[in-house]
Amino acid sequence: MKASVVATALFAIAKGADALSTPSPDAVTGQFSSLLPGEINIQQAFAKSTFPIEPQNLIIRAKEVLSPQIEIGTKDDGKCIADDFEFVAAVVGPIGKEEYLEALGSFKLKDSFDIEQNYFGFTVDPVQTNRVWFFTRQVAKHIAPFMGAQPEGTMDDGVLTLPPQLMHMDFNADGRVKEFGFYTVDRRQGNTGGLGGAFGFFYGVGKPLPIRECQPYKKSFRFRMLGLLGNLGKKFAKKKE
């Protein structure tokens, strides 16, 4: 072990683990400071794209659509949404423009929750260059009755923490949204049973819809049996050895 590494470790013991939080020069080789094998060359992909809106401008447009002035069609009478729009999530959709706007109007989440969207990670897909990907880590304070549930009855002092969700918007050449959707990417985080979107709010206030898709993930009977058989097979294989 090099003397510099030993010195760093001794300093960490004396001052706390924070000294080891930054990788040492030995840990960062610089071998993959450009492109990994199999990684897309984004610049080349964008240069080949025939979509008329430049990537940086498409991200700006996505943020405009998400802004409080538009809110994905709910504040501009749907003007930002294409006529052939579809909303699609993990278990919902695809649904069209009118049905989507009606659904958002009926939930009225902002009347009952103070919501922090916590968007980050906006990027244009180099394979499908009319699509913007981004994440959200929603935190919502229950402030008014929702689905018959009162704020004082909501867990964690009325603060819902939804799991991280990966969202996407597809645009047409006119900058109108053709598709919008999202998927939970880490169901073990948050306090809404791994559920995102409106389902997470229903579950968080104790009013989940009475269908399997609105409940926390649970392995099916067949899946559990397959796991059991697999474990039994491993035990028998060890005994034979």
PDB file of C-alpha atoms in Angstrom:
ATOM      1  CA  MET A   1       0.000   0.000   0.000  1.00  0.00           C
ATOM      2  CA  LYS A   2       1.380   3.403  -0.916  1.00  0.00           C
ATOM      3  CA  ALA A   3       2.411   5.769   1.888  1.00  0.00           C
ATOM      4  CA  SER A   4      -0.082   8.417   0.733  1.00  0.00           C
ATOM      5  CA  VAL A   5      -2.997   5.961   1.103  1.00  0.00           C
ATOM      6  CA  VAL A   6      -1.826   4.965   4.603  1.00  0.00           C
ATOM      7  CA  ALA A   7      -1.575   8.613   5.596  1.00  0.00           C
ATOM      8  CA  THR A   8      -5.077   9.305   4.322  1.00  0.00           C
ATOM      9  CA  ALA A   9      -6.490   6.371   6.283  1.00  0.00           C
ATOM     10  CA  LEU A  10      -4.766   7.483   9.509  1.00  0.00           C
ATOM     11  CA  PHE A  11      -6.088  11.006   9.018  1.00  0.00           C
ATOM     12  CA  ALA A  12      -9.609   9.612   8.541  1.00  0.00           C
ATOM     13  CA  ILE A  13      -9.390   7.702  11.830  1.00  0.00           C
ATOM     14  CA  ALA A  14      -8.356  10.874  13.618  1.00  0.00           C
ATOM     15  CA  LYS A  15     -10.782  13.280  11.977  1.00  0.00           C
ATOM     16  CA  GLY A  16     -13.702  11.032  10.938  1.00  0.00           C
ATOM     17  CA  ALA A  17     -14.797   9.175   7.824  1.00  0.00           C
ATOM     18  CA  ASP A  18     -15.316  12.381   5.826  1.00  0.00           C
ATOM     19  CA  ALA A  19     -11.669  12.313   4.839  1.00  0.00           C
ATOM     20  CA  LEU A  20     -12.355   9.178   2.790  1.00  0.00           C
ATOM     21  CA  SER A  21     -15.414  10.549   1.019  1.00  0.00           C
ATOM     22  CA  THR A  22     -13.310  11.886  -1.876  1.00  0.00           C
ATOM     23  CA  PRO A  23     -11.707   9.183  -4.043  1.00  0.00           C
ATOM     24  CA  SER A  24      -7.940   9.131  -3.857  1.00  0.00           C
ATOM     25  CA  PRO A  25      -5.948   9.723  -7.067  1.00  0.00           C
ATOM     26  CA  ASP A  26      -5.306   5.972  -7.139  1.00  0.00           C
ATOM     27  CA  ALA A  27      -9.086   5.238  -7.278  1.00  0.00           C
ATOM     28  CA  VAL A  28      -9.762   7.452 -10.321  1.00  0.00           C
ATOM     29  CA  THR A  29      -7.738   6.097 -13.216  1.00  0.00           C
ATOM     30  CA  GLY A  30      -9.153   8.317 -15.952  1.00  0.00           C
ATOM     31  CA  GLN A  31      -9.447   5.255 -18.184  1.00  0.00           C
ATOM     32  CA  PHE A  32     -13.090   6.018 -19.048  1.00  0.00           C
ATOM     33  CA  SER A  33     -13.034   9.797 -18.980  1.00  0.00           C
ATOM     34  CA  SER A  34     -14.405   9.815 -22.553  1.00  0.00           C
ATOM     35  CA  LEU A  35     -16.708   7.025 -23.760  1.00  0.00           C
ATOM     36  CA  LEU A  36     -17.271   3.605 -22.257  1.00  0.00           C
ATOM     37  CA  PRO A  37     -17.374   0.617 -24.611  1.00  0.00           C
ATOM     38  CA  GLY A  38     -20.960   0.473 -25.781  1.00  0.00           C
ATOM     39  CA  GLU A  39     -21.760   4.059 -24.735  1.00  0.00           C
ATOM     40  CA  ILE A  40     -23.580   6.192 -27.305  1.00  0.00           C
ATOM     41  CA  ASN A  41     -21.657   9.095 -28.783  1.00  0.00           C
ATOM     42  CA  ILE A  42     -24.290  11.715 -28.075  1.00  0.00           C
ATOM     43  CA  GLN A  43     -22.793  14.401 -30.279  1.00  0.00           C
ATOM     44  CA  GLN A  44     -22.733  12.078 -33.273  1.00  0.00           C
ATOM     45  CA  ALA A  45     -26.273  10.891 -32.571  1.00  0.00           C
ATOM     46  CA  PHE A  46     -27.606  14.442 -32.373  1.00  0.00           C
ATOM     47  CA  ALA A  47     -25.727  15.396 -35.545  1.00  0.00           C
ATOM     48  CA  LYS A  48     -27.568  12.611 -37.414  1.00  0.00           C
ATOM     49  CA  SER A  49     -30.976  13.554 -36.015  1.00  0.00           C
ATOM     50  CA  THR A  50     -33.634  14.853 -38.419  1.00  0.00           C
ATOM     51  CA  PHE A  51     -35.852  16.235 -35.651  1.00  0.00           C
ATOM     52  CA  PRO A  52     -36.014  20.018 -36.208  1.00  0.00           C
ATOM     53  CA  ILE A  53     -35.779  21.165 -32.568  1.00  0.00           C
ATOM     54  CA  GLU A  54     -32.248  21.248 -31.161  1.00  0.00           C
ATOM     55  CA  PRO A  55     -31.695  19.215 -27.964  1.00  0.00           C
ATOM     56  CA  GLN A  56     -31.006  22.220 -25.735  1.00  0.00           C
ATOM     57  CA  ASN A  57     -34.117  23.975 -27.034  1.00  0.00           C
ATOM     58  CA  LEU A  58     -36.198  20.842 -26.544  1.00  0.00           C
ATOM     59  CA  ILE A  59     -35.203  20.764 -22.874  1.00  0.00           C
ATOM     60  CA  ILE A  60     -36.201  24.412 -22.564  1.00  0.00           C
ATOM     61  CA  ARG A  61     -39.553  23.572 -24.142  1.00  0.00           C
ATOM     62  CA  ALA A  62     -40.065  20.681 -21.703  1.00  0.00           C
ATOM     63  CA  LYS A  63     -39.444  23.019 -18.778  1.00  0.00           C
ATOM     64  CA  GLU A  64     -41.908  25.514 -20.247  1.00  0.00           C
ATOM     65  CA  VAL A  65     -44.574  22.808 -20.436  1.00  0.00           C
ATOM     66  CA  LEU A  66     -43.879  21.854 -16.808  1.00  0.00           C
ATOM     67  CA  SER A  67     -43.951  25.455 -15.589  1.00  0.00           C
ATOM     68  CA  PRO A  68     -46.742  26.781 -13.322  1.00  0.00           C
ATOM     69  CA  GLN A  69     -48.055  28.781 -16.273  1.00  0.00           C
ATOM     70  CA  ILE A  70     -48.767  25.641 -18.340  1.00  0.00           C
ATOM     71  CA  GLU A  71     -48.544  22.553 -16.078  1.00  0.00           C
ATOM     72  CA  ILE A  72     -48.684  20.027 -18.904  1.00  0.00           C
ATOM     73  CA  GLY A  73     -51.854  21.421 -20.407  1.00  0.00           C
ATOM     74  CA  THR A  74     -53.910  22.084 -17.290  1.00  0.00           C
ATOM     75  CA  LYS A  75     -53.279  25.850 -17.234  1.00  0.00           C
ATOM     76  CA  ASP A  76     -53.285  26.621 -20.963  1.00  0.00           C
ATOM     77  CA  ASP A  77     -56.481  24.772 -21.930  1.00  0.00           C
ATOM     78  CA  GLY A  78     -54.421  21.994 -23.468  1.00  0.00           C
ATOM     79  CA  LYS A  79     -52.752  24.214 -26.070  1.00  0.00           C
ATOM     80  CA  CYS A  80     -49.334  22.650 -25.423  1.00  0.00           C
ATOM     81  CA  ILE A  81     -50.709  19.171 -26.146  1.00  0.00           C
ATOM     82  CA  ALA A  82     -50.938  17.675 -29.629  1.00  0.00           C
ATOM     83  CA  ASP A  83     -54.268  16.360 -30.905  1.00  0.00           C
ATOM     84  CA  ASP A  84     -52.814  12.835 -31.119  1.00  0.00           C
ATOM     85  CA  PHE A  85     -51.410  13.043 -27.580  1.00  0.00           C
ATOM     86  CA  GLU A  86     -51.238   9.939 -25.390  1.00  0.00           C
ATOM     87  CA  PHE A  87     -50.546   9.588 -21.685  1.00  0.00           C
ATOM     88  CA  VAL A  88     -48.979   6.271 -20.713  1.00  0.00           C
ATOM     89  CA  ALA A  89     -47.572   5.014 -17.419  1.00  0.00           C
ATOM     90  CA  ALA A  90     -46.687   1.621 -15.996  1.00  0.00           C
ATOM     91  CA  VAL A  91     -50.288   0.458 -15.561  1.00  0.00           C
ATOM     92  CA  VAL A  92     -52.332   3.379 -16.925  1.00  0.00           C
ATOM     93  CA  GLY A  93     -52.987   4.215 -20.544  1.00  0.00           C
ATOM     94  CA  PRO A  94     -52.517   4.933 -23.219  1.00  0.00           C
ATOM     95  CA  ILE A  95     -55.259   7.549 -22.882  1.00  0.00           C
ATOM     96  CA  GLY A  96     -55.960  10.460 -25.204  1.00  0.00           C
ATOM     97  CA  LYS A  97     -55.865  14.197 -24.753  1.00  0.00           C
ATOM     98  CA  GLU A  98     -59.408  14.842 -23.547  1.00  0.00           C
ATOM     99  CA  GLU A  99     -59.481  11.936 -21.110  1.00  0.00           C
ATOM    100  CA  TYR A 100     -56.092  12.965 -19.735  1.00  0.00           C
ATOM    101  CA  LEU A 101     -57.165  16.556 -19.099  1.00  0.00           C
ATOM    102  CA  GLU A 102     -60.422  15.407 -17.510  1.00  0.00           C
ATOM    103  CA  ALA A 103     -58.556  13.038 -15.187  1.00  0.00           C
ATOM    104  CA  LEU A 104     -56.183  15.749 -13.986  1.00  0.00           C
ATOM    105  CA  GLY A 105     -59.091  18.112 -13.467  1.00  0.00           C
ATOM    106  CA  SER A 106     -60.947  15.575 -11.335  1.00  0.00           C
ATOM    107  CA  PHE A 107     -58.035  14.722  -9.000  1.00  0.00           C
ATOM    108  CA  LYS A 108     -57.216  18.349  -8.040  1.00  0.00           C
ATOM    109  CA  LEU A 109     -54.113  17.283  -6.141  1.00  0.00           C
ATOM    110  CA  LYS A 110     -52.919  20.843  -5.637  1.00  0.00           C
ATOM    111  CA  ASP A 111     -56.106  21.708  -3.761  1.00  0.00           C
ATOM    112  CA  SER A 112     -55.177  19.148  -1.108  1.00  0.00           C
ATOM    113  CA  PHE A 113     -51.373  19.048  -1.168  1.00  0.00           C
ATOM    114  CA  ASP A 114     -48.484  21.466  -1.153  1.00  0.00           C
ATOM    115  CA  ILE A 115     -46.315  19.645  -3.715  1.00  0.00           C
ATOM    116  CA  GLU A 116     -42.596  20.025  -4.327  1.00  0.00           C
ATOM    117  CA  GLN A 117     -41.824  18.349  -7.654  1.00  0.00           C
ATOM    118  CA  ASN A 118     -38.021  18.327  -7.272  1.00  0.00           C
ATOM    119  CA  TYR A 119     -37.247  17.843 -10.969  1.00  0.00           C
ATOM    120  CA  PHE A 120     -33.715  17.051 -12.104  1.00  0.00           C
ATOM    121  CA  GLY A 121     -31.695  15.268 -14.775  1.00  0.00           C
ATOM    122  CA  PHE A 122     -33.245  16.683 -17.962  1.00  0.00           C
ATOM    123  CA  THR A 123     -31.749  15.037 -21.029  1.00  0.00           C
ATOM    124  CA  VAL A 124     -32.694  14.379 -24.649  1.00  0.00           C
ATOM    125  CA  ASP A 125     -32.732  10.758 -25.761  1.00  0.00           C
ATOM    126  CA  PRO A 126     -29.953  10.303 -28.363  1.00  0.00           C
ATOM    127  CA  VAL A 127     -31.850   7.395 -29.956  1.00  0.00           C
ATOM    128  CA  GLN A 128     -35.272   9.064 -30.029  1.00  0.00           C
ATOM    129  CA  THR A 129     -34.376  12.730 -30.332  1.00  0.00           C
ATOM    130  CA  ASN A 130     -37.891  14.109 -29.881  1.00  0.00           C
ATOM    131  CA  ARG A 131     -37.992  12.716 -26.318  1.00  0.00           C
ATOM    132  CA  VAL A 132     -36.899  14.456 -23.109  1.00  0.00           C
ATOM    133  CA  TRP A 133     -36.223  12.308 -20.046  1.00  0.00           C
ATOM    134  CA  PHE A 134     -36.163  13.717 -16.504  1.00  0.00           C
ATOM    135  CA  PHE A 135     -36.585  12.630 -12.894  1.00  0.00           C
ATOM    136  CA  THR A 136     -38.762  13.846 -10.063  1.00  0.00           C
ATOM    137  CA  ARG A 137     -38.623  13.203  -6.321  1.00  0.00           C
ATOM    138  CA  GLN A 138     -41.979  14.525  -5.174  1.00  0.00           C
ATOM    139  CA  VAL A 139     -42.614  15.550  -1.581  1.00  0.00           C
ATOM    140  CA  ALA A 140     -46.172  16.578  -0.738  1.00  0.00           C
ATOM    141  CA  LYS A 141     -47.656  18.083   2.431  1.00  0.00           C
ATOM    142  CA  HIS A 142     -51.286  17.126   3.001  1.00  0.00           C
ATOM    143  CA  ILE A 143     -53.054  20.449   3.705  1.00  0.00           C
ATOM    144  CA  ALA A 144     -56.761  19.860   2.938  1.00  0.00           C
ATOM    145  CA  PRO A 145     -59.215  16.930   2.720  1.00  0.00           C
ATOM    146  CA  PHE A 146     -58.521  14.480  -0.097  1.00  0.00           C
ATOM    147  CA  MET A 147     -60.737  11.550  -1.041  1.00  0.00           C
ATOM    148  CA  GLY A 148     -62.372  11.880   2.379  1.00  0.00           C
ATOM    149  CA  ALA A 149     -59.019  11.760   4.217  1.00  0.00           C
ATOM    150  CA  GLN A 150     -58.113  14.573   6.615  1.00  0.00           C
ATOM    151  CA  PRO A 151     -54.550  15.938   6.854  1.00  0.00           C
ATOM    152  CA  GLU A 152     -54.237  15.129  10.554  1.00  0.00           C
ATOM    153  CA  GLY A 153     -54.857  11.464   9.792  1.00  0.00           C
ATOM    154  CA  THR A 154     -52.069  11.166   7.222  1.00  0.00           C
ATOM    155  CA  MET A 155     -48.878   9.375   8.245  1.00  0.00           C
ATOM    156  CA  ASP A 156     -45.558  11.101   8.929  1.00  0.00           C
ATOM    157  CA  ASP A 157     -47.187  14.366   9.989  1.00  0.00           C
ATOM    158  CA  GLY A 158     -48.974  14.608   6.669  1.00  0.00           C
ATOM    159  CA  VAL A 159     -45.815  14.560   4.538  1.00  0.00           C
ATOM    160  CA  LEU A 160     -45.840  12.124   1.624  1.00  0.00           C
ATOM    161  CA  THR A 161     -42.519  11.204   0.044  1.00  0.00           C
ATOM    162  CA  LEU A 162     -43.067   9.508  -3.281  1.00  0.00           C
ATOM    163  CA  PRO A 163     -40.443   7.189  -4.779  1.00  0.00           C
ATOM    164  CA  PRO A 164     -38.174   8.614  -7.480  1.00  0.00           C
ATOM    165  CA  GLN A 165     -39.914   8.595 -10.842  1.00  0.00           C
ATOM    166  CA  LEU A 166     -38.500   8.740 -14.361  1.00  0.00           C
ATOM    167  CA  MET A 167     -40.660  10.843 -16.663  1.00  0.00           C
ATOM    168  CA  HIS A 168     -40.632  11.463 -20.386  1.00  0.00           C
ATOM    169  CA  MET A 169     -42.161  13.847 -22.894  1.00  0.00           C
ATOM    170  CA  ASP A 170     -42.260  13.286 -26.652  1.00  0.00           C
ATOM    171  CA  PHE A 171     -42.708  16.363 -28.850  1.00  0.00           C
ATOM    172  CA  ASN A 172     -43.782  16.907 -32.422  1.00  0.00           C
ATOM    173  CA  ALA A 173     -42.013  19.310 -34.767  1.00  0.00           C
ATOM    174  CA  ASP A 174     -44.267  22.155 -33.586  1.00  0.00           C
ATOM    175  CA  GLY A 175     -43.136  21.741 -29.987  1.00  0.00           C
ATOM    176  CA  ARG A 176     -46.397  20.241 -28.780  1.00  0.00           C
ATOM    177  CA  VAL A 177     -46.436  17.226 -26.460  1.00  0.00           C
ATOM    178  CA  LYS A 178     -47.269  13.942 -28.223  1.00  0.00           C
ATOM    179  CA  GLU A 179     -46.696  11.639 -25.266  1.00  0.00           C
ATOM    180  CA  PHE A 180     -46.197  11.993 -21.548  1.00  0.00           C
ATOM    181  CA  GLY A 181     -45.564   9.243 -19.048  1.00  0.00           C
ATOM    182  CA  PHE A 182     -43.641   8.133 -16.001  1.00  0.00           C
ATOM    183  CA  TYR A 183     -42.439   5.062 -14.138  1.00  0.00           C
ATOM    184  CA  THR A 184     -41.291   4.438 -10.569  1.00  0.00           C
ATOM    185  CA  VAL A 185     -37.595   3.593 -10.627  1.00  0.00           C
ATOM    186  CA  ASP A 186     -36.994   2.630  -6.978  1.00  0.00           C
ATOM    187  CA  ARG A 187     -40.062   1.251  -5.215  1.00  0.00           C
ATOM    188  CA  ARG A 188     -38.185   0.836  -1.910  1.00  0.00           C
ATOM    189  CA  GLN A 189     -37.884   4.575  -1.363  1.00  0.00           C
ATOM    190  CA  GLY A 190     -40.483   6.957   0.023  1.00  0.00           C
ATOM    191  CA  ASN A 191     -43.524   6.234   2.190  1.00  0.00           C
ATOM    192  CA  THR A 192     -46.239   5.589  -0.413  1.00  0.00           C
ATOM    193  CA  GLY A 193     -45.692   1.863  -0.794  1.00  0.00           C
ATOM    194  CA  GLY A 194     -43.505   2.278  -3.858  1.00  0.00           C
ATOM    195  CA  LEU A 195     -46.404   3.835  -5.762  1.00  0.00           C
ATOM    196  CA  GLY A 196     -45.998   6.954  -7.874  1.00  0.00           C
ATOM    197  CA  GLY A 197     -48.388   9.362  -9.558  1.00  0.00           C
ATOM    198  CA  ALA A 198     -51.926   9.732  -8.206  1.00  0.00           C
ATOM    199  CA  PHE A 199     -51.797   6.157  -6.878  1.00  0.00           C
ATOM    200  CA  GLY A 200     -49.083   7.248  -4.445  1.00  0.00           C
ATOM    201  CA  PHE A 201     -51.287  10.027  -3.080  1.00  0.00           C
ATOM    202  CA  PHE A 202     -54.266   7.670  -2.678  1.00  0.00           C
ATOM    203  CA  TYR A 203     -52.142   5.152  -0.798  1.00  0.00           C
ATOM    204  CA  GLY A 204     -50.364   7.815   1.261  1.00  0.00           C
ATOM    205  CA  VAL A 205     -53.583   9.170   2.780  1.00  0.00           C
ATOM    206  CA  GLY A 206     -54.905   5.693   3.464  1.00  0.00           C
ATOM    207  CA  LYS A 207     -57.379   5.588   0.567  1.00  0.00           C
ATOM    208  CA  PRO A 208     -55.826   3.216  -2.007  1.00  0.00           C
ATOM    209  CA  LEU A 209     -58.074   2.162  -4.841  1.00  0.00           C
ATOM    210  CA  PRO A 210     -59.302  -1.440  -4.355  1.00  0.00           C
ATOM    211  CA  ILE A 211     -57.295  -2.938  -7.216  1.00  0.00           C
ATOM    212  CA  ARG A 212     -53.935  -4.710  -7.238  1.00  0.00           C
ATOM    213  CA  GLU A 213     -52.266  -1.988  -9.322  1.00  0.00           C
ATOM    214  CA  CYS A 214     -52.924   0.544  -6.538  1.00  0.00           C
ATOM    215  CA  GLN A 215     -51.286  -1.584  -3.849  1.00  0.00           C
ATOM    216  CA  PRO A 216     -47.608  -1.980  -2.951  1.00  0.00           C
ATOM    217  CA  TYR A 217     -45.812  -4.600  -5.009  1.00  0.00           C
ATOM    218  CA  LYS A 218     -46.287  -8.162  -3.807  1.00  0.00           C
ATOM    219  CA  LYS A 219     -44.946 -11.280  -5.439  1.00  0.00           C
ATOM    220  CA  SER A 220     -47.566 -13.474  -7.045  1.00  0.00           C
ATOM    221  CA  PHE A 221     -48.167 -16.997  -5.731  1.00  0.00           C
ATOM    222  CA  ARG A 222     -46.517 -18.508  -8.820  1.00  0.00           C
ATOM    223  CA  PHE A 223     -43.477 -16.270  -8.468  1.00  0.00           C
ATOM    224  CA  ARG A 224     -43.097 -17.256  -4.808  1.00  0.00           C
ATOM    225  CA  MET A 225     -43.374 -20.930  -5.739  1.00  0.00           C
ATOM    226  CA  LEU A 226     -40.723 -20.562  -8.433  1.00  0.00           C
ATOM    227  CA  GLY A 227     -38.423 -18.974  -5.864  1.00  0.00           C
ATOM    228  CA  LEU A 228     -39.092 -21.795  -3.409  1.00  0.00           C
ATOM    229  CA  LEU A 229     -38.365 -24.441  -6.025  1.00  0.00           C
ATOM    230  CA  GLY A 230     -35.176 -22.642  -6.986  1.00  0.00           C
ATOM    231  CA  ASN A 231     -33.976 -22.576  -3.375  1.00  0.00           C
ATOM    232  CA  LEU A 232     -34.812 -26.263  -2.935  1.00  0.00           C
ATOM    233  CA  GLY A 233     -32.857 -27.066  -6.095  1.00  0.00           C
ATOM    234  CA  LYS A 234     -29.805 -25.243  -4.732  1.00  0.00           C
ATOM    235  CA  LYS A 235     -29.980 -27.161  -1.444  1.00  0.00           C
ATOM    236  CA  PHE A 236     -30.153 -30.527  -3.219  1.00  0.00           C
ATOM    237  CA  ALA A 237     -27.240 -29.538  -5.457  1.00  0.00           C
ATOM    238  CA  LYS A 238     -25.119 -28.688  -2.414  1.00  0.00           C
ATOM    239  CA  LYS A 239     -25.914 -32.030  -0.773  1.00  0.00           C
ATOM    240  CA  LYS A 240     -24.758 -33.899  -3.901  1.00  0.00           C
ATOM    241  CA  GLU A 241     -21.437 -32.056  -3.781  1.00  0.00           C
TER     242      GLU A 241
END
